[in-house]
XYZ file of C-alpha atoms in Angstrom:
672
model
C -91.143 -42.647 163.583
C -91.442 -38.757 164.821
C -91.390 -36.590 162.530
C -89.106 -33.510 162.938
C -92.296 -31.510 162.029
C -93.857 -33.008 165.714
C -91.296 -32.378 167.417
C -90.652 -28.888 166.644
C -94.546 -28.304 167.317
C -93.800 -25.787 170.215
C -96.672 -25.394 172.805
C -99.902 -23.070 172.188
C -100.064 -21.167 174.992
C -103.519 -19.104 175.602
C -103.718 -15.219 175.826
C -107.418 -14.844 177.466
C -108.596 -11.861 177.711
C -108.866 -9.505 181.083
C -112.419 -9.988 181.010
C -112.818 -13.440 180.712
C -114.384 -15.299 183.296
C -113.513 -18.934 184.900
C -115.935 -20.508 183.382
C -118.629 -21.888 180.626
C -121.125 -23.776 179.720
C -120.406 -24.815 176.549
C -117.583 -27.257 175.616
C -116.657 -25.076 172.366
C -116.196 -22.542 174.156
C -112.903 -20.954 176.520
C -112.324 -20.004 179.725
C -109.519 -18.226 181.967
C -107.047 -19.838 183.365
C -105.722 -19.215 186.459
C -102.514 -18.255 185.557
C -99.990 -16.195 188.539
C -98.375 -14.179 186.660
C -96.262 -13.065 189.882
C -94.583 -16.843 190.350
C -91.735 -17.700 187.569
C -92.110 -20.963 188.541
C -95.263 -21.726 186.814
C -96.658 -24.302 184.744
C -96.917 -23.320 181.102
C -100.424 -23.648 179.426
C -100.185 -27.364 177.065
C -102.195 -29.618 175.167
C -102.725 -32.896 175.613
C -101.164 -33.621 172.321
C -97.863 -32.090 173.686
C -97.398 -34.483 177.085
C -98.263 -37.064 175.825
C -95.891 -35.792 172.672
C -92.976 -34.823 174.813
C -93.039 -37.783 177.148
C -92.176 -40.243 173.257
C -89.797 -37.557 172.233
C -87.367 -37.975 175.286
C -88.219 -41.602 176.497
C -89.111 -43.565 173.193
C -87.787 -46.191 173.867
C -89.317 -46.470 177.759
C -91.864 -48.908 177.884
C -95.123 -47.204 177.904
C -98.657 -50.050 178.660
C -98.150 -54.024 178.730
C -101.399 -55.475 178.973
C -101.762 -59.581 179.772
C -103.851 -61.555 177.138
C -103.549 -65.124 176.932
C -100.808 -65.600 179.372
C -98.706 -63.308 176.609
C -97.168 -59.698 176.951
C -98.474 -56.945 174.473
C -96.092 -54.507 174.612
C -95.784 -50.820 174.145
C -92.814 -48.284 174.386
C -94.000 -44.796 173.737
C -93.006 -44.050 170.966
C -94.996 -46.775 169.916
C -98.557 -45.231 171.714
C -97.611 -41.457 170.412
C -96.951 -43.434 166.660
C -100.231 -45.778 167.549
C -102.584 -42.922 169.587
C -101.768 -41.121 165.723
C -103.167 -43.856 163.089
C -105.905 -44.269 165.424
C -106.781 -40.922 165.364
C -106.815 -40.603 162.155
C -109.597 -43.686 162.136
C -111.586 -41.327 163.999
C -111.534 -38.237 161.159
C -111.971 -40.941 158.687
C -115.312 -41.865 160.960
C -116.340 -38.270 160.648
C -115.786 -37.352 164.417
C -116.544 -33.374 164.215
C -115.105 -31.153 166.685
C -115.984 -31.506 170.039
C -118.350 -33.837 169.565
C -117.345 -36.737 171.516
C -115.985 -39.785 171.525
C -117.828 -42.572 174.552
C -115.821 -44.906 175.469
C -117.286 -48.245 177.494
C -115.424 -50.951 179.079
C -112.370 -52.451 181.122
C -109.159 -50.631 181.564
C -106.913 -52.025 178.787
C -103.891 -50.484 176.862
C -106.581 -49.618 173.870
C -108.896 -47.789 176.086
C -106.198 -44.960 176.977
C -104.830 -44.674 173.638
C -109.080 -44.438 172.195
C -109.084 -41.833 174.614
C -106.371 -39.865 173.953
C -106.494 -39.759 170.513
C -109.893 -39.251 170.537
C -108.444 -35.762 172.068
C -106.079 -35.911 169.052
C -108.267 -36.139 166.434
C -110.435 -32.981 168.227
C -113.045 -34.681 170.033
C -114.408 -35.105 173.192
C -113.063 -37.790 174.923
C -116.597 -39.678 177.334
C -115.350 -41.642 180.046
C -118.231 -44.055 180.387
C -118.732 -46.134 184.078
C -118.982 -49.466 182.427
C -122.255 -50.436 184.292
C -123.739 -47.789 182.708
C -127.712 -48.391 181.413
C -128.452 -47.994 178.142
C -131.045 -45.364 179.488
C -127.737 -42.800 180.846
C -126.151 -44.103 177.333
C -128.434 -42.439 175.214
C -128.465 -39.008 177.256
C -124.978 -38.548 177.378
C -124.588 -39.502 173.730
C -127.052 -36.903 172.597
C -125.739 -34.689 174.800
C -122.326 -34.625 173.565
C -123.065 -34.939 170.620
C -121.249 -38.159 170.006
C -120.300 -39.136 166.399
C -118.557 -42.857 168.203
C -118.883 -45.036 170.516
C -115.746 -47.354 171.549
C -117.147 -50.463 173.799
C -115.150 -53.787 175.381
C -117.125 -56.792 174.146
C -120.573 -57.573 173.215
C -122.768 -57.130 176.355
C -121.243 -53.076 175.921
C -122.557 -53.770 172.508
C -125.801 -54.832 173.179
C -126.380 -51.999 175.455
C -125.667 -49.441 172.090
C -128.083 -51.557 169.886
C -130.756 -50.830 172.214
C -131.058 -47.023 171.729
C -129.258 -46.990 168.472
C -132.511 -45.114 166.394
C -132.090 -42.617 169.178
C -128.498 -41.421 168.362
C -128.766 -38.530 166.410
C -124.972 -38.137 166.096
C -123.792 -41.626 166.179
C -121.293 -42.381 162.917
C -120.476 -45.299 163.868
C -119.214 -48.653 166.959
C -115.849 -50.188 167.777
C -115.631 -52.504 169.700
C -111.826 -53.561 170.963
C -112.516 -56.483 172.556
C -113.862 -60.254 171.900
C -114.774 -61.338 167.689
C -117.363 -59.581 166.642
C -120.542 -61.643 167.512
C -122.773 -59.919 164.623
C -121.895 -58.043 161.347
C -124.117 -54.701 161.741
C -123.328 -51.503 159.643
C -121.029 -49.201 161.207
C -119.706 -51.898 163.267
C -115.933 -52.787 163.410
C -113.549 -54.869 165.019
C -110.736 -52.661 166.851
C -108.433 -54.008 163.327
C -110.954 -52.973 160.707
C -110.940 -49.505 162.718
C -106.927 -49.064 162.695
C -107.242 -49.862 158.530
C -109.925 -46.848 158.834
C -106.396 -44.514 158.961
C -104.454 -45.114 155.721
C -107.300 -43.425 154.451
C -106.169 -39.961 156.199
C -102.967 -37.905 155.845
C -100.782 -36.938 158.147
C -101.556 -32.826 157.399
C -104.899 -33.181 158.346
C -104.721 -35.503 161.515
C -101.712 -32.079 162.265
C -104.642 -29.394 161.286
C -106.589 -30.588 164.026
C -104.154 -31.058 166.891
C -102.898 -27.254 165.828
C -106.795 -25.758 166.121
C -106.238 -26.859 170.042
C -105.631 -24.933 172.828
C -105.020 -25.680 176.490
C -108.353 -23.823 177.410
C -110.305 -25.119 175.489
C -112.463 -28.815 176.425
C -110.852 -32.495 176.308
C -112.447 -35.076 178.631
C -115.712 -35.475 179.839
C -116.506 -36.692 183.009
C -119.871 -37.297 184.818
C -121.415 -38.277 188.239
C -124.807 -40.395 188.549
C -127.781 -39.095 190.605
C -130.599 -40.545 192.556
C -132.831 -38.081 189.926
C -132.498 -36.164 187.351
C -129.467 -36.538 184.967
C -126.312 -36.809 185.414
C -124.102 -33.767 185.298
C -121.905 -33.801 182.910
C -118.207 -32.136 183.861
C -116.041 -30.047 181.050
C -112.665 -30.499 181.389
C -110.346 -28.036 179.768
C -106.258 -29.524 178.106
C -105.155 -28.204 180.711
C -106.453 -28.922 183.363
C -105.402 -32.822 182.550
C -102.308 -30.751 181.812
C -101.204 -28.836 184.449
C -102.682 -30.954 187.017
C -100.879 -34.168 186.551
C -97.932 -32.233 186.302
C -98.657 -30.908 189.763
C -99.679 -34.108 191.862
C -96.127 -35.435 190.196
C -94.606 -32.270 191.463
C -96.115 -33.219 195.237
C -95.435 -36.975 195.665
C -92.220 -39.166 194.764
C -92.893 -40.813 191.362
C -89.415 -42.135 189.650
C -88.759 -40.947 186.771
C -86.386 -41.759 183.708
C -82.498 -42.311 183.581
C -83.019 -42.340 187.629
C -86.087 -45.057 187.910
C -89.070 -45.992 186.456
C -92.565 -46.561 187.840
C -94.000 -49.804 188.009
C -98.187 -49.100 187.574
C -100.921 -51.698 188.302
C -104.313 -50.255 186.492
C -106.902 -52.289 187.754
C -109.844 -49.359 189.599
C -112.175 -48.250 186.998
C -110.194 -45.524 184.852
C -114.303 -44.069 183.588
C -112.809 -41.744 187.345
C -111.092 -38.717 187.101
C -108.685 -39.896 189.958
C -108.001 -42.962 189.009
C -107.448 -41.730 185.800
C -105.538 -38.860 187.029
C -103.099 -40.979 188.514
C -103.218 -44.078 185.982
C -102.666 -42.329 183.137
C -101.450 -39.191 183.097
C -99.487 -40.022 185.323
C -97.749 -42.537 184.249
C -97.229 -40.818 180.774
C -96.261 -37.667 183.463
C -93.060 -39.103 184.784
C -92.189 -42.223 181.624
C -93.833 -44.947 184.114
C -94.967 -48.320 182.742
C -98.768 -49.787 183.561
C -99.802 -52.341 183.760
C -103.226 -53.860 183.168
C -105.184 -56.234 184.585
C -105.795 -59.560 182.382
C -109.850 -59.060 180.606
C -111.728 -61.489 182.191
C -110.298 -60.093 185.993
C -113.090 -57.331 184.697
C -116.312 -59.591 185.136
C -117.999 -55.603 182.908
C -118.777 -53.612 186.240
C -117.073 -50.984 187.940
C -115.860 -52.021 190.815
C -112.195 -53.373 190.901
C -111.051 -56.515 188.450
C -111.422 -59.666 191.522
C -108.406 -59.214 194.598
C -107.855 -62.600 193.228
C -106.375 -61.167 189.554
C -105.003 -58.408 191.075
C -102.481 -60.257 194.162
C -101.347 -62.821 190.813
C -100.804 -59.237 188.986
C -99.000 -57.451 191.506
C -96.050 -60.209 192.381
C -95.478 -60.235 188.721
C -95.077 -57.129 187.558
C -93.553 -55.242 191.685
C -95.354 -52.104 191.618
C -93.591 -49.173 193.082
C -97.001 -47.482 193.320
C -99.308 -48.836 194.754
C -103.689 -46.807 194.612
C -106.015 -49.469 196.477
C -109.911 -48.526 197.807
C -111.491 -49.470 201.541
C -112.609 -52.891 200.427
C -108.984 -54.151 198.582
C -106.803 -52.729 202.089
C -109.926 -54.911 204.464
C -109.176 -57.142 202.314
C -105.641 -57.544 202.649
C -105.920 -56.401 206.787
C -108.709 -59.469 206.928
C -105.696 -62.257 205.077
C -103.255 -60.448 206.760
C -104.826 -60.922 210.867
C -106.286 -64.828 210.086
C -102.491 -65.611 208.890
C -101.447 -64.275 211.599
C -104.241 -66.149 214.323
C -102.344 -69.364 212.723
C -98.718 -68.313 213.755
C -96.909 -70.854 216.947
C -97.264 -68.537 220.280
C -93.633 -67.565 220.058
C -93.568 -66.223 216.438
C -97.217 -64.628 216.961
C -94.975 -63.074 220.027
C -92.164 -61.362 218.132
C -95.235 -59.819 215.477
C -96.904 -58.046 218.063
C -93.279 -56.854 219.170
C -92.712 -56.166 215.674
C -96.327 -54.236 214.940
C -95.683 -52.244 217.940
C -92.835 -50.528 216.854
C -93.411 -50.037 213.664
C -96.761 -48.562 214.677
C -94.873 -46.108 217.010
C -91.670 -45.123 214.897
C -93.853 -44.424 212.166
C -96.420 -41.512 213.901
C -93.175 -40.427 215.742
C -92.171 -39.882 211.042
C -94.627 -37.815 211.334
C -94.229 -35.085 212.641
C -90.634 -35.482 211.748
C -88.454 -37.832 214.073
C -86.932 -39.132 211.134
C -83.932 -41.957 212.643
C -86.014 -45.123 213.341
C -84.333 -47.396 216.429
C -81.804 -49.388 216.054
C -84.316 -53.145 216.716
C -85.867 -51.231 213.878
C -84.179 -53.035 211.259
C -84.873 -56.499 212.819
C -88.473 -55.875 212.503
C -88.144 -55.219 209.106
C -86.082 -58.192 208.164
C -88.695 -59.932 209.944
C -91.933 -59.267 209.969
C -92.292 -56.407 207.540
C -90.483 -57.215 204.635
C -91.575 -60.573 203.728
C -95.617 -59.300 204.205
C -94.675 -56.848 201.826
C -92.937 -59.740 199.378
C -95.722 -61.698 199.708
C -98.830 -58.636 199.366
C -96.212 -58.169 195.982
C -95.200 -54.927 197.256
C -92.223 -55.273 198.558
C -90.722 -52.541 195.973
C -93.433 -49.974 196.376
C -92.576 -46.710 198.272
C -96.090 -45.171 197.952
C -99.830 -46.613 199.512
C -102.657 -44.041 197.882
C -105.980 -44.645 199.710
C -109.034 -43.356 196.594
C -112.927 -42.875 197.384
C -114.030 -43.470 201.730
C -111.235 -42.775 204.300
C -110.458 -45.796 206.081
C -110.953 -45.598 209.530
C -108.046 -45.031 212.307
C -108.062 -49.030 213.325
C -107.033 -49.387 209.331
C -104.805 -46.978 209.575
C -103.014 -48.392 212.492
C -103.163 -51.771 211.568
C -100.878 -51.194 208.186
C -99.075 -48.762 209.670
C -97.541 -50.767 212.130
C -96.833 -52.798 209.638
C -94.764 -50.065 207.816
C -97.461 -49.643 205.575
C -97.814 -45.312 205.900
C -100.984 -45.581 203.409
C -101.807 -41.489 202.269
C -105.112 -39.940 201.842
C -105.774 -37.739 199.174
C -109.023 -35.252 197.955
C -111.413 -33.911 195.365
C -113.457 -34.041 192.952
C -114.571 -34.022 189.659
C -114.724 -31.137 189.287
C -111.345 -30.955 190.579
C -110.117 -32.690 188.077
C -109.598 -35.643 190.438
C -107.155 -34.071 192.561
C -106.727 -31.321 195.161
C -105.415 -32.528 198.636
C -102.541 -35.164 198.479
C -100.566 -36.698 200.888
C -97.373 -37.759 200.866
C -94.116 -39.016 203.112
C -93.105 -34.940 203.507
C -96.882 -34.037 204.741
C -97.989 -37.113 205.624
C -100.860 -36.267 209.430
C -103.082 -39.994 210.421
C -107.453 -39.068 209.166
C -106.239 -36.251 206.675
C -106.250 -35.824 203.416
C -102.909 -33.848 203.440
C -102.046 -30.874 201.334
C -103.399 -28.848 198.492
C -101.293 -28.900 195.271
C -98.762 -26.350 194.435
C -100.220 -23.374 193.504
C -103.699 -24.033 194.787
C -105.347 -22.955 197.615
C -107.854 -23.566 199.895
C -110.496 -21.435 202.626
C -112.448 -22.483 205.071
C -116.019 -20.306 204.341
C -118.393 -19.840 207.773
C -116.538 -21.121 209.977
C -118.268 -22.532 213.488
C -116.907 -22.545 217.329
C -114.617 -24.650 216.398
C -112.717 -24.074 212.583
C -115.050 -26.487 210.936
C -116.965 -24.185 207.584
C -116.969 -24.968 204.497
C -114.283 -25.816 201.136
C -113.874 -23.575 198.948
C -110.514 -24.644 196.290
C -109.331 -22.211 193.698
C -106.158 -23.545 191.033
C -105.505 -24.544 187.473
C -107.663 -28.050 188.494
C -111.280 -26.446 188.367
C -113.108 -27.556 185.534
C -115.006 -25.358 182.668
C -118.000 -26.089 184.507
C -121.326 -28.433 183.332
C -121.815 -28.364 180.279
C -125.440 -27.128 178.868
C -125.888 -26.023 182.794
C -125.595 -22.034 183.463
C -126.867 -22.100 186.754
C -125.305 -24.914 188.184
C -122.573 -24.064 186.881
C -122.918 -20.585 188.309
C -123.570 -21.483 191.803
C -120.658 -24.105 191.794
C -117.633 -21.304 190.500
C -118.003 -17.536 192.218
C -117.260 -14.274 190.117
C -113.375 -14.679 192.252
C -112.871 -18.786 190.428
C -112.944 -19.734 193.635
C -115.073 -23.105 193.782
C -117.647 -24.106 196.493
C -116.623 -27.988 197.039
C -120.181 -28.852 199.059
C -118.109 -30.559 201.706
C -116.991 -29.890 205.012
C -113.819 -29.842 207.512
C -111.387 -27.306 208.337
C -107.108 -26.716 208.183
C -104.588 -27.700 210.907
C -101.348 -25.262 211.840
C -99.890 -26.449 208.995
C -102.228 -26.765 205.863
C -103.506 -30.487 206.619
C -106.886 -30.355 205.411
C -109.401 -32.526 207.476
C -113.406 -33.021 205.753
C -116.003 -34.647 207.788
C -118.507 -34.604 205.547
C -120.458 -33.031 203.622
C -123.764 -30.610 203.651
C -125.481 -32.689 200.952
C -125.309 -35.135 204.100
C -126.823 -33.062 206.673
C -129.855 -34.367 208.813
C -132.109 -32.039 209.497
C -134.152 -33.435 212.778
C -138.492 -32.598 213.259
C -136.978 -30.163 215.622
C -134.970 -28.230 213.177
C -131.581 -29.479 214.919
C -129.137 -29.800 211.632
C -126.644 -33.357 211.933
C -124.032 -33.840 210.860
C -123.880 -38.179 210.826
C -120.336 -37.864 209.735
C -118.326 -38.705 212.845
C -121.623 -40.592 214.211
C -120.941 -43.474 212.301
C -117.316 -42.702 212.642
C -117.709 -43.029 216.371
C -120.146 -45.949 216.352
C -117.361 -48.039 214.320
C -114.748 -47.497 216.506
C -116.128 -48.386 219.286
C -118.179 -52.172 217.546
C -115.243 -53.209 215.859
C -117.613 -56.440 213.944
C -119.017 -53.285 212.387
C -118.647 -52.084 208.278
C -120.623 -49.234 207.529
C -123.079 -47.312 209.432
C -125.443 -45.318 207.690
C -127.571 -42.128 210.073
C -130.944 -41.461 209.152
C -133.137 -39.714 210.904
C -134.681 -36.540 207.919
C -137.555 -35.405 209.586
C -137.968 -37.252 212.229
C -137.575 -36.598 216.006
C -134.693 -38.556 216.380
C -131.046 -40.721 214.425
C -130.889 -43.969 213.230
C -128.417 -45.593 212.392
C -128.486 -49.026 209.132
C -125.248 -50.775 210.060
C -123.349 -53.382 207.482
C -121.161 -56.435 208.918
C -118.017 -57.217 207.640
C -118.632 -59.937 205.049
C -115.695 -61.825 203.120
C -115.384 -60.381 199.548
C -115.566 -62.623 197.218
C -111.886 -62.146 194.584
C -113.602 -62.213 191.802
C -116.301 -60.162 191.510
C -115.924 -57.871 194.268
C -119.152 -58.927 196.119
C -119.409 -59.452 199.435
C -120.518 -63.420 200.569
C -123.029 -64.578 203.518
C -120.403 -65.267 205.520
C -118.441 -63.461 207.857
C -114.561 -61.750 207.836
C -112.047 -63.832 209.904
C -111.587 -61.217 211.831
C -115.196 -60.915 213.056
C -116.092 -64.542 214.033
C -112.340 -64.425 215.846
C -114.253 -61.530 217.833
C -117.459 -63.628 217.791
C -115.590 -66.189 219.629
C -113.778 -64.096 222.555
C -117.327 -63.512 223.150
C -118.547 -67.710 223.197
C -120.538 -66.290 220.671
C -121.125 -69.241 217.970
C -121.335 -67.120 214.882
C -120.185 -67.669 211.449
C -122.672 -66.532 209.222
C -124.808 -62.944 208.606
C -128.443 -64.800 208.869
C -126.010 -66.604 212.035
C -126.927 -63.058 214.206
C -129.236 -61.558 212.414
C -132.516 -59.972 213.893
C -131.398 -60.691 217.101
C -131.245 -64.306 216.243
C -126.897 -64.662 218.584
C -128.401 -62.474 221.381
C -124.171 -61.798 222.509
C -123.611 -60.174 219.352
C -127.031 -58.024 219.213
C -126.038 -56.992 223.082
C -122.096 -55.904 222.150
C -124.063 -53.900 219.344
C -125.938 -52.202 222.184
C -122.968 -51.964 224.198
C -120.984 -49.986 221.230
C -124.095 -48.484 220.018
C -124.241 -46.961 223.852
C -120.635 -46.249 224.656
C -120.578 -44.559 221.187
C -123.451 -42.498 222.575
C -121.541 -41.553 225.654
C -119.738 -39.271 223.690
C -122.331 -37.305 221.652
C -122.469 -33.674 222.540
C -126.663 -33.942 222.998
C -129.307 -35.982 222.886
C -129.365 -34.820 219.376
C -126.731 -36.742 218.655
C -127.751 -39.844 219.704
C -128.510 -42.782 218.188
C -131.400 -44.732 219.625
C -132.599 -46.964 217.598
C -130.668 -49.492 214.495
C -131.357 -52.276 212.101
C -128.509 -54.914 211.283
C -128.798 -55.420 207.847
C -128.723 -58.878 205.135
C -125.792 -58.108 203.312
C -122.873 -55.758 203.442
C -122.460 -52.595 200.747
C -120.351 -53.534 198.002
C -120.282 -50.677 194.274
C -121.825 -54.471 192.668
C -125.041 -53.612 195.149
C -125.303 -49.862 193.985
C -124.195 -48.572 197.528
C -121.690 -47.470 196.687
C -119.406 -45.078 193.930
C -116.214 -46.898 191.927
C -114.263 -45.492 194.403
C -116.058 -47.496 197.399
C -117.910 -43.795 198.103
C -121.087 -43.200 200.257
C -124.162 -43.008 198.205
C -126.175 -41.905 201.034
C -128.842 -40.742 198.740
C -129.018 -43.874 197.243
C -128.619 -45.879 200.197
C -131.670 -44.024 201.395
C -133.153 -45.543 198.766
C -132.663 -48.758 198.508
C -133.569 -49.387 202.029
C -136.562 -47.237 202.925
C -138.391 -49.881 204.162
C -136.028 -50.744 206.840
C -135.584 -47.425 207.500
C -140.113 -47.192 208.048
C -139.756 -49.766 210.021
C -137.322 -47.529 212.396
C -139.844 -44.995 212.969
C -142.895 -46.668 213.292
């Protein structure tokens, strides 16, 4: 149980010297926090331990974590979560975890993942969130750079990755496996239970001393981005980065908190992504919400979301109050709903069409302050909107978010017509995952919403349309890139502003719109610089059967494009199938084409579909501001993009450099 000493421990406020800079490249370094001295409501800096302790003290009996094993739920209350984190922290100390040395966590989302992350921070180490798909080589690079003392893995597959590089791990002292029974016996390898038993040899005072040494402006976590070339970029996050960003997110959105209610969240997106980690794990702790995990078999050892089959079963069982999706999940839901609509009778379809038109019109007006829906809206809600949400397991859900790539207008409008407003947000790992959020009070289609409270956004080097480079400022800005002085100096200027390398604009109401990245810019052989993102959106709007568009043309005289068609997804793995989606098939039938499989339309085998794509591209080119912005050649690829395939990141953001590398031959053929 919580002792009086735990409850009475006061937050440690860091008072940095006036001359201290906002960044560092050393994990043991300290940074100056971006505190607003004139704001009396500014959140006081606290450590991760103090945030977890605060929730355990106030809401100890509330349900915290729920994991399902073999049809049985294993539960942790907040008091049990805190005590378990202390126990695991003592076990880390017994293994020899040193101050500011790493604990690598690599595996599927689970209670053990969350506990290991918090406990590694409590013990004075650094929590390193590892991508499950990381190769042994990447694991070795990260382990050596972060002076990793302990690897925590979920199964034998991940264990074997580490075993392949054991001889190269200078700082490693132990490996802990938290799922499956150990299939091998080796030195310094522990099952989860064996690991927990080590805590008995460490006193509470020793752990308390490790906790008391921590400051809000010191590093406690590392996240990384894999690059097409070169080693991974490791980003250092402080206690304040995590605790302040979490508090600011909670203030900006509409979360329930006891005793008025309790948030129910489902964790299925990879916690190795910091945006997901903040929204799933840290927000749940801050508001004393309940976090449910997908069954272990749902993950399949990939960094794609677990299969939608498991996901929808889980949603219907636990009925979340807030839901975070990624584009392929929303696409899958949309395709299934459109298929079910096609199966309706004539009268029912008319009712459905009427309700959806009413829903779209009403929700579009709500965006601009019209809060009173028409009288017949209640009828549409009862007949159409509520049954749809119940079918999805989202009938208690009050907030819907999209992470990763922004959704196209057609998808947003479809869900808006069903009375589901999907909120976009924006953030990079370098700003602890979140900078702007959309909400019921701040919602515009195609916008990423408004900045978190007490943060700032500015647009530099604006063109005549007001589009420029986005810079952000606030306590969510990371400490710096580990051991990368020059990279950090270029990212954060002397005033503490972080240069995102993204392009966009702020409207008159301070809504942020992202239109691409400076890293995406294409320079033609003529020297003209082209932003491909706007062109890609135009193409998708005019060719509704297209899923992804990647415009290419670096150092060439004209633009070309790689196209993928919308294909069905394997519900259990997230991998694309070779069958076209029901929506695409319906479009083909309306064109008098019999195409059902992707292979039916490749290499010009279906002239009807070929002509449809050609007409759509011509329509998109008519809207181009100049000849240089027109796409003159294109090719339909023989697969859709996916996380498993490598073309998309963990939250399905397009990895443009990887795509250009993977489809180099196809691109070359376009310019022969």
